[in-house]
mmCIF file of C-alpha atoms and ligand atoms in Angstrom:
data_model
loop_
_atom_site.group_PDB
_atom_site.id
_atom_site.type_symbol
_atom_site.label_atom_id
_atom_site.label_comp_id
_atom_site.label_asym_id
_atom_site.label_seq_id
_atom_site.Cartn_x
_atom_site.Cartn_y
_atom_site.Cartn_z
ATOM 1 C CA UNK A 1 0.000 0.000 0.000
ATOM 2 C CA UNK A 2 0.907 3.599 -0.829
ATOM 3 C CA UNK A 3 0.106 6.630 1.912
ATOM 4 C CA UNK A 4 0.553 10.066 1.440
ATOM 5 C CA UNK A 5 1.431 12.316 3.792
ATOM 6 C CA UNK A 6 -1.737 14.068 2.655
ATOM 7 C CA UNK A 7 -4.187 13.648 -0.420
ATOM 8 C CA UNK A 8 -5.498 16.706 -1.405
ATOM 9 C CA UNK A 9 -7.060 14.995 -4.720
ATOM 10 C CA UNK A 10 -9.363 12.813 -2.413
ATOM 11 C CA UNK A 11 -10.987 15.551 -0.634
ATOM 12 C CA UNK A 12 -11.370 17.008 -3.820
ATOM 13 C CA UNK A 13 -12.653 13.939 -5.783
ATOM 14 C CA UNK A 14 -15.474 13.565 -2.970
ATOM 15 C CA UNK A 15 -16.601 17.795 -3.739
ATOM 16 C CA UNK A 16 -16.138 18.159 -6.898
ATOM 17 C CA UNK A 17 -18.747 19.528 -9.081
ATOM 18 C CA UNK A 18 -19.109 21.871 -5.996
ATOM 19 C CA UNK A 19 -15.627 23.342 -5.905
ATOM 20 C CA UNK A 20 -15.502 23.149 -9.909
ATOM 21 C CA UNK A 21 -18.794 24.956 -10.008
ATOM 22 C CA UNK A 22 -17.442 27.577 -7.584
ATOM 23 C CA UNK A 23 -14.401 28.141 -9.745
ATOM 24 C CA UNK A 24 -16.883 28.503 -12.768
ATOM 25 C CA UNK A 25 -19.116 31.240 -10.757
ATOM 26 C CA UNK A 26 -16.006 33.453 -10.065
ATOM 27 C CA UNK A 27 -14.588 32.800 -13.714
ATOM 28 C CA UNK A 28 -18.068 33.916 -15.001
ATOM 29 C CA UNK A 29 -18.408 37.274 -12.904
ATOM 30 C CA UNK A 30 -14.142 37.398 -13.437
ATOM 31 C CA UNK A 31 -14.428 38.626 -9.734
ATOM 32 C CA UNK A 32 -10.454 37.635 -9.581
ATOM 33 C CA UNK A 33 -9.121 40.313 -7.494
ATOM 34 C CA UNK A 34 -11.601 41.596 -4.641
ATOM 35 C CA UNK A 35 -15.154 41.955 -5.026
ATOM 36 C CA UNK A 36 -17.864 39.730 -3.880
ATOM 37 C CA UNK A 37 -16.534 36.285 -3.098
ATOM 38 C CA UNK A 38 -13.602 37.764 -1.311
ATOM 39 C CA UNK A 39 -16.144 39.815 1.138
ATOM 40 C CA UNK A 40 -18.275 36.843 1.471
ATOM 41 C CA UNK A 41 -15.143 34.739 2.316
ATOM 42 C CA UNK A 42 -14.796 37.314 5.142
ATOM 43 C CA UNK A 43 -17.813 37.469 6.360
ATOM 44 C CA UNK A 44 -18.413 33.635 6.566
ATOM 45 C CA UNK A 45 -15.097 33.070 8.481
ATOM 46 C CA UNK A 46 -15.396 36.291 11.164
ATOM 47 C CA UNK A 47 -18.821 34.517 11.657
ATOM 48 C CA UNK A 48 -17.303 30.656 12.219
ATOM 49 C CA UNK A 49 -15.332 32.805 14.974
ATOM 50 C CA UNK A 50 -17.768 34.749 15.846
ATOM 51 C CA UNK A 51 -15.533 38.073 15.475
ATOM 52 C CA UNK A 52 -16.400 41.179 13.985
ATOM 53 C CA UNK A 53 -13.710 41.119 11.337
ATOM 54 C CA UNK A 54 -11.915 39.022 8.616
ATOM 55 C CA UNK A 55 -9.362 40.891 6.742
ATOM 56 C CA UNK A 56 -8.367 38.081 4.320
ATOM 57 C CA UNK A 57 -4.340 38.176 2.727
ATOM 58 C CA UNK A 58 -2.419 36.797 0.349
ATOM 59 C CA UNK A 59 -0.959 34.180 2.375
ATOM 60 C CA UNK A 60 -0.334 33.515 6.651
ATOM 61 C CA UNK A 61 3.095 35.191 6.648
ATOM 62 C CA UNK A 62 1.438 38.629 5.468
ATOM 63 C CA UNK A 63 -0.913 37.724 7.811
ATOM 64 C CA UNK A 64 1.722 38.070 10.637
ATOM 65 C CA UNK A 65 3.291 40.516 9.117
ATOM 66 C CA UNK A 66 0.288 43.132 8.566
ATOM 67 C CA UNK A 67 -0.650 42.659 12.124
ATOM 68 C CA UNK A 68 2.765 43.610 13.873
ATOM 69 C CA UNK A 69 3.120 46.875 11.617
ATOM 70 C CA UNK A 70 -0.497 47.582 11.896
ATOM 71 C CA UNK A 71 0.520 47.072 16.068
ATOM 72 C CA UNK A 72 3.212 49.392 15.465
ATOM 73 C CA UNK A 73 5.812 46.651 16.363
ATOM 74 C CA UNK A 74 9.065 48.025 15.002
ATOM 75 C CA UNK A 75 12.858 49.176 15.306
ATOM 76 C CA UNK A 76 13.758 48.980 18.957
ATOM 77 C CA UNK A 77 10.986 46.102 20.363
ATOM 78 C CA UNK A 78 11.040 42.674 21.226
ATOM 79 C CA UNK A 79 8.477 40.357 20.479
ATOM 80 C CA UNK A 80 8.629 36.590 21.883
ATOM 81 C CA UNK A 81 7.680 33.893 20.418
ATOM 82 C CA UNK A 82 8.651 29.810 20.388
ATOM 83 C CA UNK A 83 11.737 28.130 19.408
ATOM 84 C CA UNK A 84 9.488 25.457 17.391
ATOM 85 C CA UNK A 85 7.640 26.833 14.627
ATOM 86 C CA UNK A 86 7.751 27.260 10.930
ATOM 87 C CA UNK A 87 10.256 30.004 10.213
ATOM 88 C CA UNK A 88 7.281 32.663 9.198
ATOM 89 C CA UNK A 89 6.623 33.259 12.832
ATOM 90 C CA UNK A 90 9.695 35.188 13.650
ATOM 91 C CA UNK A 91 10.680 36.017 10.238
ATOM 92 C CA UNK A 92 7.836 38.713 10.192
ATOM 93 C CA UNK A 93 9.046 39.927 13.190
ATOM 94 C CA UNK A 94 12.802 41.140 11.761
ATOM 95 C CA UNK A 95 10.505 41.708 8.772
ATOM 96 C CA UNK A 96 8.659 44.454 10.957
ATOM 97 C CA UNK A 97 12.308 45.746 12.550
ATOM 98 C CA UNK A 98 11.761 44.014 15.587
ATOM 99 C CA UNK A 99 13.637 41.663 17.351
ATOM 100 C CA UNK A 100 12.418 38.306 18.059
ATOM 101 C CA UNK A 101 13.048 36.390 21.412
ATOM 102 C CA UNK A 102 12.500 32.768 21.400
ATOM 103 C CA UNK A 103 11.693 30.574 24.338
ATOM 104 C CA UNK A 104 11.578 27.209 24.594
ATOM 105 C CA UNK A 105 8.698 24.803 24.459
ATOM 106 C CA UNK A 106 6.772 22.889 27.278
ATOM 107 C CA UNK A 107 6.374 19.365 27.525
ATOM 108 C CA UNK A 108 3.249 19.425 24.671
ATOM 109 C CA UNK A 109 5.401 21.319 22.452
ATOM 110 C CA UNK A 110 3.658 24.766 22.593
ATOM 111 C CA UNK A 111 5.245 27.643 24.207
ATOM 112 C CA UNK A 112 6.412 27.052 27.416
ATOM 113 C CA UNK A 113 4.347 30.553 29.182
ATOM 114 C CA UNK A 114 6.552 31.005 32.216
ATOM 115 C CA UNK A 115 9.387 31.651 30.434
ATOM 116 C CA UNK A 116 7.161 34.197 28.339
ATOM 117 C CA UNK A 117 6.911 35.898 31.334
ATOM 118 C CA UNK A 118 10.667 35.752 32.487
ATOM 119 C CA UNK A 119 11.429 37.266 29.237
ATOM 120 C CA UNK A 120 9.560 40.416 29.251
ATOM 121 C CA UNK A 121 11.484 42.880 29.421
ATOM 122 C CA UNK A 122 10.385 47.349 28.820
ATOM 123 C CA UNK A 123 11.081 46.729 24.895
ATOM 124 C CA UNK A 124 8.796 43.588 24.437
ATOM 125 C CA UNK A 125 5.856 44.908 22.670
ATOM 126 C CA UNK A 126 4.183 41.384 21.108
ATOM 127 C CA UNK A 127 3.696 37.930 22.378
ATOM 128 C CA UNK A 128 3.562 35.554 19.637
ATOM 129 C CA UNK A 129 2.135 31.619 20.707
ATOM 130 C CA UNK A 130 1.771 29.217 18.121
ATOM 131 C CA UNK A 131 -0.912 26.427 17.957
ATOM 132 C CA UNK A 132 1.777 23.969 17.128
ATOM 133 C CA UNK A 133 0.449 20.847 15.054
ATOM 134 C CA UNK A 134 -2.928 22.332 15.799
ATOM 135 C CA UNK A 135 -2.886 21.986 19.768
ATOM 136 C CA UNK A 136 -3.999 24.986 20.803
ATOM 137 C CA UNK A 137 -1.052 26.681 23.424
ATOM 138 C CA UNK A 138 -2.013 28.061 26.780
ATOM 139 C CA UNK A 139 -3.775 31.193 25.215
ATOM 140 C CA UNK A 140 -5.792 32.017 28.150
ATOM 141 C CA UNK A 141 -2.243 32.471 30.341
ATOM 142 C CA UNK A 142 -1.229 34.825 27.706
ATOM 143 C CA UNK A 143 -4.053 36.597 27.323
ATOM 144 C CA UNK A 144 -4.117 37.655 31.065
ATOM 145 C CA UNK A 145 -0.219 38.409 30.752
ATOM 146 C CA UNK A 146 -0.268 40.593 27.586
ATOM 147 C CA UNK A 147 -3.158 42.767 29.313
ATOM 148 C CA UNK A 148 -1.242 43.162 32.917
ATOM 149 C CA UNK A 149 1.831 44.140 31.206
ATOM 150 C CA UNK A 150 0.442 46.229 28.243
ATOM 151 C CA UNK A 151 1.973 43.757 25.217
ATOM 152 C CA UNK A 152 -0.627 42.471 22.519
ATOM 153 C CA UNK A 153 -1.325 38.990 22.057
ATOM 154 C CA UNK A 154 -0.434 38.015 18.213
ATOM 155 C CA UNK A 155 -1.762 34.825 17.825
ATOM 156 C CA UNK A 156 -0.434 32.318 14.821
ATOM 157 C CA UNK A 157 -3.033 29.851 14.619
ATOM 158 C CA UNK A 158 -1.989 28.456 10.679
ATOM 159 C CA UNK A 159 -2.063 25.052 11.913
ATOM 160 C CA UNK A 160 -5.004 25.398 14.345
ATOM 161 C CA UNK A 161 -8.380 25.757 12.620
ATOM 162 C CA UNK A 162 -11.116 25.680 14.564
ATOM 163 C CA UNK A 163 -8.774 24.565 17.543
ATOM 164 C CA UNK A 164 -10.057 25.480 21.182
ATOM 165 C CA UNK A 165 -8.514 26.558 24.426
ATOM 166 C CA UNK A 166 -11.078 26.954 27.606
ATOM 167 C CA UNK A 167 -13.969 25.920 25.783
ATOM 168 C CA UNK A 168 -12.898 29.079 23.268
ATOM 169 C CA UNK A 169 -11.917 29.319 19.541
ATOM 170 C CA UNK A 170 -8.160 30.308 19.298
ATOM 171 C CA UNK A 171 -7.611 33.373 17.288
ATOM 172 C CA UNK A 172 -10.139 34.693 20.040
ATOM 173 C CA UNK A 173 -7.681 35.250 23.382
ATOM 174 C CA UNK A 174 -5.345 37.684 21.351
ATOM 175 C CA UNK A 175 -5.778 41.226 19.930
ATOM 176 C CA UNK A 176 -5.909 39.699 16.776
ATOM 177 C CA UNK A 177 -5.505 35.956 15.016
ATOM 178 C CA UNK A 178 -3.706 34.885 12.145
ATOM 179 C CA UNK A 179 -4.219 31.909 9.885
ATOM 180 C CA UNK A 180 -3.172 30.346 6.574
ATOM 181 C CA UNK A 181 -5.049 28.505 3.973
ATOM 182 C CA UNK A 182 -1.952 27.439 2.442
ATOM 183 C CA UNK A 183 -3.490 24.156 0.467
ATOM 184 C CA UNK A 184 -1.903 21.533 3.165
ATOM 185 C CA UNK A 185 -4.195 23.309 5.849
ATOM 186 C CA UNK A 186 -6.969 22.163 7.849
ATOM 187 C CA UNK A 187 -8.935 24.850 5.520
ATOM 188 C CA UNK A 188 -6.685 24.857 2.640
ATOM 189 C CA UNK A 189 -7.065 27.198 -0.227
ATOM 190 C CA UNK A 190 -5.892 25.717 -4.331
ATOM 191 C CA UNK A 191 -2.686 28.322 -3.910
ATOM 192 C CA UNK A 192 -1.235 30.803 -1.242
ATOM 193 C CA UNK A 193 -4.096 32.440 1.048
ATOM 194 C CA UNK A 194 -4.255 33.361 4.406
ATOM 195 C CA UNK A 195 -5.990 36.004 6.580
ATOM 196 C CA UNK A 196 -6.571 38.297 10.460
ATOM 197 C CA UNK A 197 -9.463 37.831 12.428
ATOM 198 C CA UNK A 198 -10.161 40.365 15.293
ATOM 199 C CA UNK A 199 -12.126 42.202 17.349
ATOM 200 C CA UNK A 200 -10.531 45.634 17.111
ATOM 201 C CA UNK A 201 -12.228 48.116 15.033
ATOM 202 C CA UNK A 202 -9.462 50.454 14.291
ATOM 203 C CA UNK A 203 -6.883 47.759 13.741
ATOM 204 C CA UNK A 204 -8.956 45.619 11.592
ATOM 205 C CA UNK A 205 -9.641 49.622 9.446
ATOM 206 C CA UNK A 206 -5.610 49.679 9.443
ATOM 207 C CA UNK A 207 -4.949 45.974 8.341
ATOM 208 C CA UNK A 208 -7.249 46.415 5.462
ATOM 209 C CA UNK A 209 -5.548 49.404 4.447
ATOM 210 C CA UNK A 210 -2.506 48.151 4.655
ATOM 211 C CA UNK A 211 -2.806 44.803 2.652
ATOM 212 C CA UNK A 212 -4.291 47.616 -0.486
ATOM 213 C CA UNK A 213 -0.823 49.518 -0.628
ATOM 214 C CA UNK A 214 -2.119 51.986 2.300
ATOM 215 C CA UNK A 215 -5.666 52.693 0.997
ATOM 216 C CA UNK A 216 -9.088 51.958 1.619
ATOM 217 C CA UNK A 217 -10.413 54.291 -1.141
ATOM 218 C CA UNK A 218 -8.684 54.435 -4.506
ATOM 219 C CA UNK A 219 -5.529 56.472 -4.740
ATOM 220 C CA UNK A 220 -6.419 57.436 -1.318
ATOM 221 C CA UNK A 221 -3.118 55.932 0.028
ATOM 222 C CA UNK A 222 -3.001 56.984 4.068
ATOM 223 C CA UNK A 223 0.286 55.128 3.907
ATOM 224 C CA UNK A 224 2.459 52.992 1.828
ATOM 225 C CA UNK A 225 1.534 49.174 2.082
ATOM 226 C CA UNK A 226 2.459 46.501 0.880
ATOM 227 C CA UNK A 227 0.086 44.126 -2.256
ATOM 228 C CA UNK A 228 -1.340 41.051 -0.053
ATOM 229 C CA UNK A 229 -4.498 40.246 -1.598
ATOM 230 C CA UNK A 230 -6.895 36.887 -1.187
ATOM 231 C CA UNK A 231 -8.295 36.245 -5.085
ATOM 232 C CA UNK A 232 -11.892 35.401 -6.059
ATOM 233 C CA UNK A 233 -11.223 31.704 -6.929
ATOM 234 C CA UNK A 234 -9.555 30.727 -3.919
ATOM 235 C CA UNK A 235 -12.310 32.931 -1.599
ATOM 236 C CA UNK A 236 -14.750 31.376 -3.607
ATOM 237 C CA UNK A 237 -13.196 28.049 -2.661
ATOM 238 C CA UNK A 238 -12.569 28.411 0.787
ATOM 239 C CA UNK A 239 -16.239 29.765 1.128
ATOM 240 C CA UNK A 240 -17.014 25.823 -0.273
ATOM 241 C CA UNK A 241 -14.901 24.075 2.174
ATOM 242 C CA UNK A 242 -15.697 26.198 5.281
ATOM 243 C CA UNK A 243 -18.692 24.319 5.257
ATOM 244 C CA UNK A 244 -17.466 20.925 6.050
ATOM 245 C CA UNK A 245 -14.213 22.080 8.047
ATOM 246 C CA UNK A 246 -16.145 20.724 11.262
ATOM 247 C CA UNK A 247 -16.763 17.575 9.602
ATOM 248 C CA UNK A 248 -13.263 17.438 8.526
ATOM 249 C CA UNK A 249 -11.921 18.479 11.293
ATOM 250 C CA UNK A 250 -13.667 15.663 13.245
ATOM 251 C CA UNK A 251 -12.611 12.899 10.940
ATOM 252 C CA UNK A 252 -8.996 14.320 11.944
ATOM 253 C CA UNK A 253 -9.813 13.828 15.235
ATOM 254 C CA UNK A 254 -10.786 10.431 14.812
ATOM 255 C CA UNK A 255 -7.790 9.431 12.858
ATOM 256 C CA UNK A 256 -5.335 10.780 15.553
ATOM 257 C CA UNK A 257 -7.631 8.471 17.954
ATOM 258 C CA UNK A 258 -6.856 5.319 15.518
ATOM 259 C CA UNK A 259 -3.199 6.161 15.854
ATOM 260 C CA UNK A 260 -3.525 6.598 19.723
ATOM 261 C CA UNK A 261 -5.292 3.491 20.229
ATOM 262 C CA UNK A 262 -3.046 1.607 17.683
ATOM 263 C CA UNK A 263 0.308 2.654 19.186
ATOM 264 C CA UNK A 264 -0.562 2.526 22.740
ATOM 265 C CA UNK A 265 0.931 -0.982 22.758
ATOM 266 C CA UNK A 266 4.110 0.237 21.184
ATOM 267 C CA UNK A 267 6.290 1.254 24.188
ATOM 268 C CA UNK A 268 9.029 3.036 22.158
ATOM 269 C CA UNK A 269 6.992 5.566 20.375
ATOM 270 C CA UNK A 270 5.686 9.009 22.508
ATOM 271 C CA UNK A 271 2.038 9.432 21.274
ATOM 272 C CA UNK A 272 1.067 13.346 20.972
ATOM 273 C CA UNK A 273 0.067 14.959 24.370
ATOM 274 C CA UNK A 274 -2.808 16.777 24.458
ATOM 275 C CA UNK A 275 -2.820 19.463 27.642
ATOM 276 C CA UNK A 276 -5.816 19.303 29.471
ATOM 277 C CA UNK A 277 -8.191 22.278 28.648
ATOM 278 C CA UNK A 278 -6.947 21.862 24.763
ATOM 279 C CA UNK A 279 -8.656 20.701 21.479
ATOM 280 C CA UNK A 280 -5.961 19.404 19.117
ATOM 281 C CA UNK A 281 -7.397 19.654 15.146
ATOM 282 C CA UNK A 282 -4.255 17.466 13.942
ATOM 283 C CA UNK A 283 -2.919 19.319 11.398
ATOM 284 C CA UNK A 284 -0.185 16.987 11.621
ATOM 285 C CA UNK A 285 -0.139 13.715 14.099
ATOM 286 C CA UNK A 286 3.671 14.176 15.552
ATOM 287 C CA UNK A 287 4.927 11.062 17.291
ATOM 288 C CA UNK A 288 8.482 11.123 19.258
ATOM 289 C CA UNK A 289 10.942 7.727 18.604
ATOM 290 C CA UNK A 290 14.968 7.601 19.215
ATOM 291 C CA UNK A 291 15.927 6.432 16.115
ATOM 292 C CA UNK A 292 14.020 8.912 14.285
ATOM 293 C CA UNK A 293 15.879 8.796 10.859
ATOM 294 C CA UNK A 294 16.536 5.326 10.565
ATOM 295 C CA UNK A 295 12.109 4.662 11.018
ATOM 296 C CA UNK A 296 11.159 7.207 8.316
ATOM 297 C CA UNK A 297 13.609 5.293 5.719
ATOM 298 C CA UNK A 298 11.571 2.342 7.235
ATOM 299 C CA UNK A 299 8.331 3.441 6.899
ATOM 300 C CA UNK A 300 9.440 5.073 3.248
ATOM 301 C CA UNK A 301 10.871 1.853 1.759
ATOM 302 C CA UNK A 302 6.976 0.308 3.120
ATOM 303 C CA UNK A 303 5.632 3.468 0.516
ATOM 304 C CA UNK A 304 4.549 5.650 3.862
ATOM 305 C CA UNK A 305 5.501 9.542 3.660
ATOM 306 C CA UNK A 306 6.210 10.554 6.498
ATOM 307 C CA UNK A 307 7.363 14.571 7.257
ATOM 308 C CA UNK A 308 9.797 16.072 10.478
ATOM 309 C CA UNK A 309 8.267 19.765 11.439
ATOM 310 C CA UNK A 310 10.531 20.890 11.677
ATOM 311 C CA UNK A 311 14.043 19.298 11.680
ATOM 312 C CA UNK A 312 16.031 22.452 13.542
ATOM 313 C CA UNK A 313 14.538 24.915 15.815
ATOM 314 C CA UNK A 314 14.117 28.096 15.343
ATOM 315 C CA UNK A 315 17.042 30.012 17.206
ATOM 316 C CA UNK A 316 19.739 26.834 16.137
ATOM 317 C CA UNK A 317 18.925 27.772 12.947
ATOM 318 C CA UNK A 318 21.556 29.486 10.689
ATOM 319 C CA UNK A 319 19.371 32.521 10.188
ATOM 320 C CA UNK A 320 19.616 33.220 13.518
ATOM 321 C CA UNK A 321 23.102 32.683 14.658
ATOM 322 C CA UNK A 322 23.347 36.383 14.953
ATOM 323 C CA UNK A 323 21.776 35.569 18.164
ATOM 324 C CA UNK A 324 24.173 33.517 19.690
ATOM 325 C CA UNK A 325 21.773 31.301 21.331
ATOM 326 C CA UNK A 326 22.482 27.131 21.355
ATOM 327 C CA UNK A 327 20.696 23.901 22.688
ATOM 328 C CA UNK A 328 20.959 24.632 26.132
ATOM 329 C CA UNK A 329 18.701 27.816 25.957
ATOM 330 C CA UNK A 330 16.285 25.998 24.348
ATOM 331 C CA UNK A 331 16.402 22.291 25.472
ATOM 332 C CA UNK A 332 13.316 20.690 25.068
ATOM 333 C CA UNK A 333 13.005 22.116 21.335
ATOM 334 C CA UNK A 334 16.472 20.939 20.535
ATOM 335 C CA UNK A 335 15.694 17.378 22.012
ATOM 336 C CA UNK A 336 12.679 17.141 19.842
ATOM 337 C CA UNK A 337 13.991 18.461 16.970
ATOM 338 C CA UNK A 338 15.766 14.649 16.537
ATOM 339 C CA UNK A 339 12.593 12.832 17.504
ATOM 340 C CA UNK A 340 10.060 14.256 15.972
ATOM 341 C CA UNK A 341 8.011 12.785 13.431
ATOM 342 C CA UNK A 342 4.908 13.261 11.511
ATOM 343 C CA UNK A 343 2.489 10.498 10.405
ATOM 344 C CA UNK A 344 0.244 11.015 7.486
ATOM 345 C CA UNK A 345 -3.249 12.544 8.604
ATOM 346 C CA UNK A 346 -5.807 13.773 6.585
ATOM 347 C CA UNK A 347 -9.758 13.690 6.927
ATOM 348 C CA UNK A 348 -10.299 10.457 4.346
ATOM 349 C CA UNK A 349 -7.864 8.255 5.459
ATOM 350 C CA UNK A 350 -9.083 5.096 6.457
ATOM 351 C CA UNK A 351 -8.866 3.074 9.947
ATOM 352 C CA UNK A 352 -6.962 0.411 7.531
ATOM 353 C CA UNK A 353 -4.618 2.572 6.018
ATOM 354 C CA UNK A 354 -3.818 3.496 10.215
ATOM 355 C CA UNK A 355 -3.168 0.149 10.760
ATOM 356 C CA UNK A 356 -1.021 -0.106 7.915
ATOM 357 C CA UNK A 357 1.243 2.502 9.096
ATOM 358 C CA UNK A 358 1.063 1.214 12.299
ATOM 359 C CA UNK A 359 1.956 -2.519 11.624
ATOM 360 C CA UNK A 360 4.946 -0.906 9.581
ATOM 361 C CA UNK A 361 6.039 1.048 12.470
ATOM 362 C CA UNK A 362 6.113 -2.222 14.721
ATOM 363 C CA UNK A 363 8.314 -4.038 12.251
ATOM 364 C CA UNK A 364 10.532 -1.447 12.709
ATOM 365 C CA UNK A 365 11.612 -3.233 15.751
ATOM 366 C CA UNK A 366 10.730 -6.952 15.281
HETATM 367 C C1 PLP B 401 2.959 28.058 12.224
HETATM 368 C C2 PLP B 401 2.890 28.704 10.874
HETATM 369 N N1 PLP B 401 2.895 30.049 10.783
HETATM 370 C C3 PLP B 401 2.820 30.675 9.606
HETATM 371 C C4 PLP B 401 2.725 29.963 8.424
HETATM 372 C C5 PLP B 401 2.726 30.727 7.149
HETATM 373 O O1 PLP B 401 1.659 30.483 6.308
HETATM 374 P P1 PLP B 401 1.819 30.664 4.727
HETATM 375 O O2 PLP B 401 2.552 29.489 4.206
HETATM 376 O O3 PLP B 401 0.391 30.717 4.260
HETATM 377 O O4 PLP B 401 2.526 31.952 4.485
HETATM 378 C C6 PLP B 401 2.681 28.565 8.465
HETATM 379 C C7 PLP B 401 2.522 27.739 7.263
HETATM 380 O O5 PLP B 401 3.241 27.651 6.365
HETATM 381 C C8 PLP B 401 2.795 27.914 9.716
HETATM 382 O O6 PLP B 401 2.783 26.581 9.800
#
């Protein structure tokens, strides 16, 4: 047998006249760039969340990125974040001309909040937690922090659709959430997409503005901005699939309980922890093994992708050697960092294709 890491064709194969006729609608009005589709996009999403806005981007980095220069995050701040993420989660934050300051992770892998707290200093002007693997991080902690010591709450939640912390959405606890719709997502889009949700009147005004080169009427530029724009076709799309990203999101669920159950009897492999008080939407199913490398060339010779997110944190990473910084500052990521590794989920797979890659694990050892 052959499994994917993921199989975007399935999920499309099972909605297809749908998302083909929703292609068709936008082709037919050529909505492409803004327009109707985009603002119904928004409107659909800041309702799932039950916010009062959706400014939708070209992708989750802008996403980030808007939001700390919209904050006024800049030259002379510090904004923490975690060691383990993808690299757009600090890189906005030299990108804005601030300084990030990473931290290391606690023993579920999300950002470990006490040290948030030891790390504040009179510069830091952002927190930034990520929902890592689509756990959603201590939020509520944060939230309380970021208000007591006047620093907003940035919160990255690309992996964490529809993820909950305290019986609340994440994207919620901060001044304002982030998210991608990069086509691997939980909601994924057919190309690059991403977009803010918050709250905050005057900051979701500003974030618009600033995705449209600085202006909210034509050649009424209040500022220079930058081009990060969501398309008609993919807001058209992601309008389709927002629909069933509950169901989906379930069946995720349930395949991450197939592996649980399945490799409970495996005493070598660390099953994903789940902190009590979190939802996990399994963007990716992360297991922890020893012999890390020499299993995925197992599992690959058996036809089983496999994926390691992400092979070297954040600060031991050569972009960031400026910093100075080595395992010992951040020792929990750097210990994961050689165990990690990611077993194909996605909403369609099949309690027999689980078992597959769960036999194939077992052989690994006899
Ligand atoms: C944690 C995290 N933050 C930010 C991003 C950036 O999203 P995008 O690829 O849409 O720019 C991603 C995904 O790639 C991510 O996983």
């Amino acid at each position: 047998m052959r499994i994917p890491f993921v199989d975007l064709h399935a999920q499309y194969l099972a909605h297809q006249e749908e998302f083909d006729a929703a292609f068709r609608e936008v082709i037919g009005k050529t909505a492409f760039i803004g327009g109707e589709f985009v603002r119904e996009f928004e409107r659909a999403y800041a309702e799932a969340y039950g916010v009062k806005h959706c400014i939708s981007c070209a992708n989750g980095t802008d996403a980030i990125y808007i939001v700390l220069r919209m904050l006024d995050v800049g030259l002379g701040h510090e904004v923490i974040t975690t060691a383990a993420s993808w690299i757009s989660t600090s890189e906005t934050i030299s990108q804005a001309g601030a300084l990030p300051v990473f931290v290391d992770v606690d023993e579920y892998g999300n950002i470990d909040v006490e040290q948030v707290e030891r790390n504040i200093t009179p510069h830091t002007r952002a927190i930034i937690p990520v929902h890592l693997y689509g756990q959603a991080a201590q939020v509520e902690v944060l939230e309380k922090l970021a208000a007591s010591r006047g620093v907003h709450l940035v919160e990255d939640c690309a992996q964490a659709h529809f993820a909950e912390r305290a019986g609340r959405r994440v994207g919620t606890f901060g001044v304002a959430g982030t998210f991608s719709f990069y086509p691997g997502k939980n909601l994924g889009a057919y190309g690059d997409a991403g977009a803010i949700i918050t709250n905050d009147d005057e900051l979701a005004r500003r974030c618009r503005m600033y995705a449209n080169h600085g202006a909210l009427v034509k050649h009424q530029h209040e500022l220079e901005g930058i081009n990060s724009r969501l398309d008609g076709l993919q807001a058209s799309l992601l309008t389709a699939k927002l629909k069933y990203l509950g169901e989906w999101t379930e069946a995720r669920r349930r395949v991450a309980g197939w592996y649980d159950q399945e490799l409970a009897s495996i005493d070598w492999v660390a099953r994903p922890r789940v902190r009590p008080g979190s939802t996990h939407v399994y963007h990716l199913y992360v297991i922890q093994v020893d012999d890390r490398d020499a299993l995925r060339a197992h599992l690959t010779r058996q036809g089983i992708e496999t994926g390691v997110h992400y092979p070297v944190a954040l600060p031991l990473m050569q972009a960031y050697q400026y910093l100075g910084m080595s395992a010992s500052d951040v020792p929990n990521a750097a210990r994961n960092q050689d165990r990690i590794l990611s077993l194909p989920i996605y909403p369609e797979m099949t309690a027999e294709m689980v078992h597959y890659v769960v036999a194939a694990i077992r052989s690994f050892r006899g």
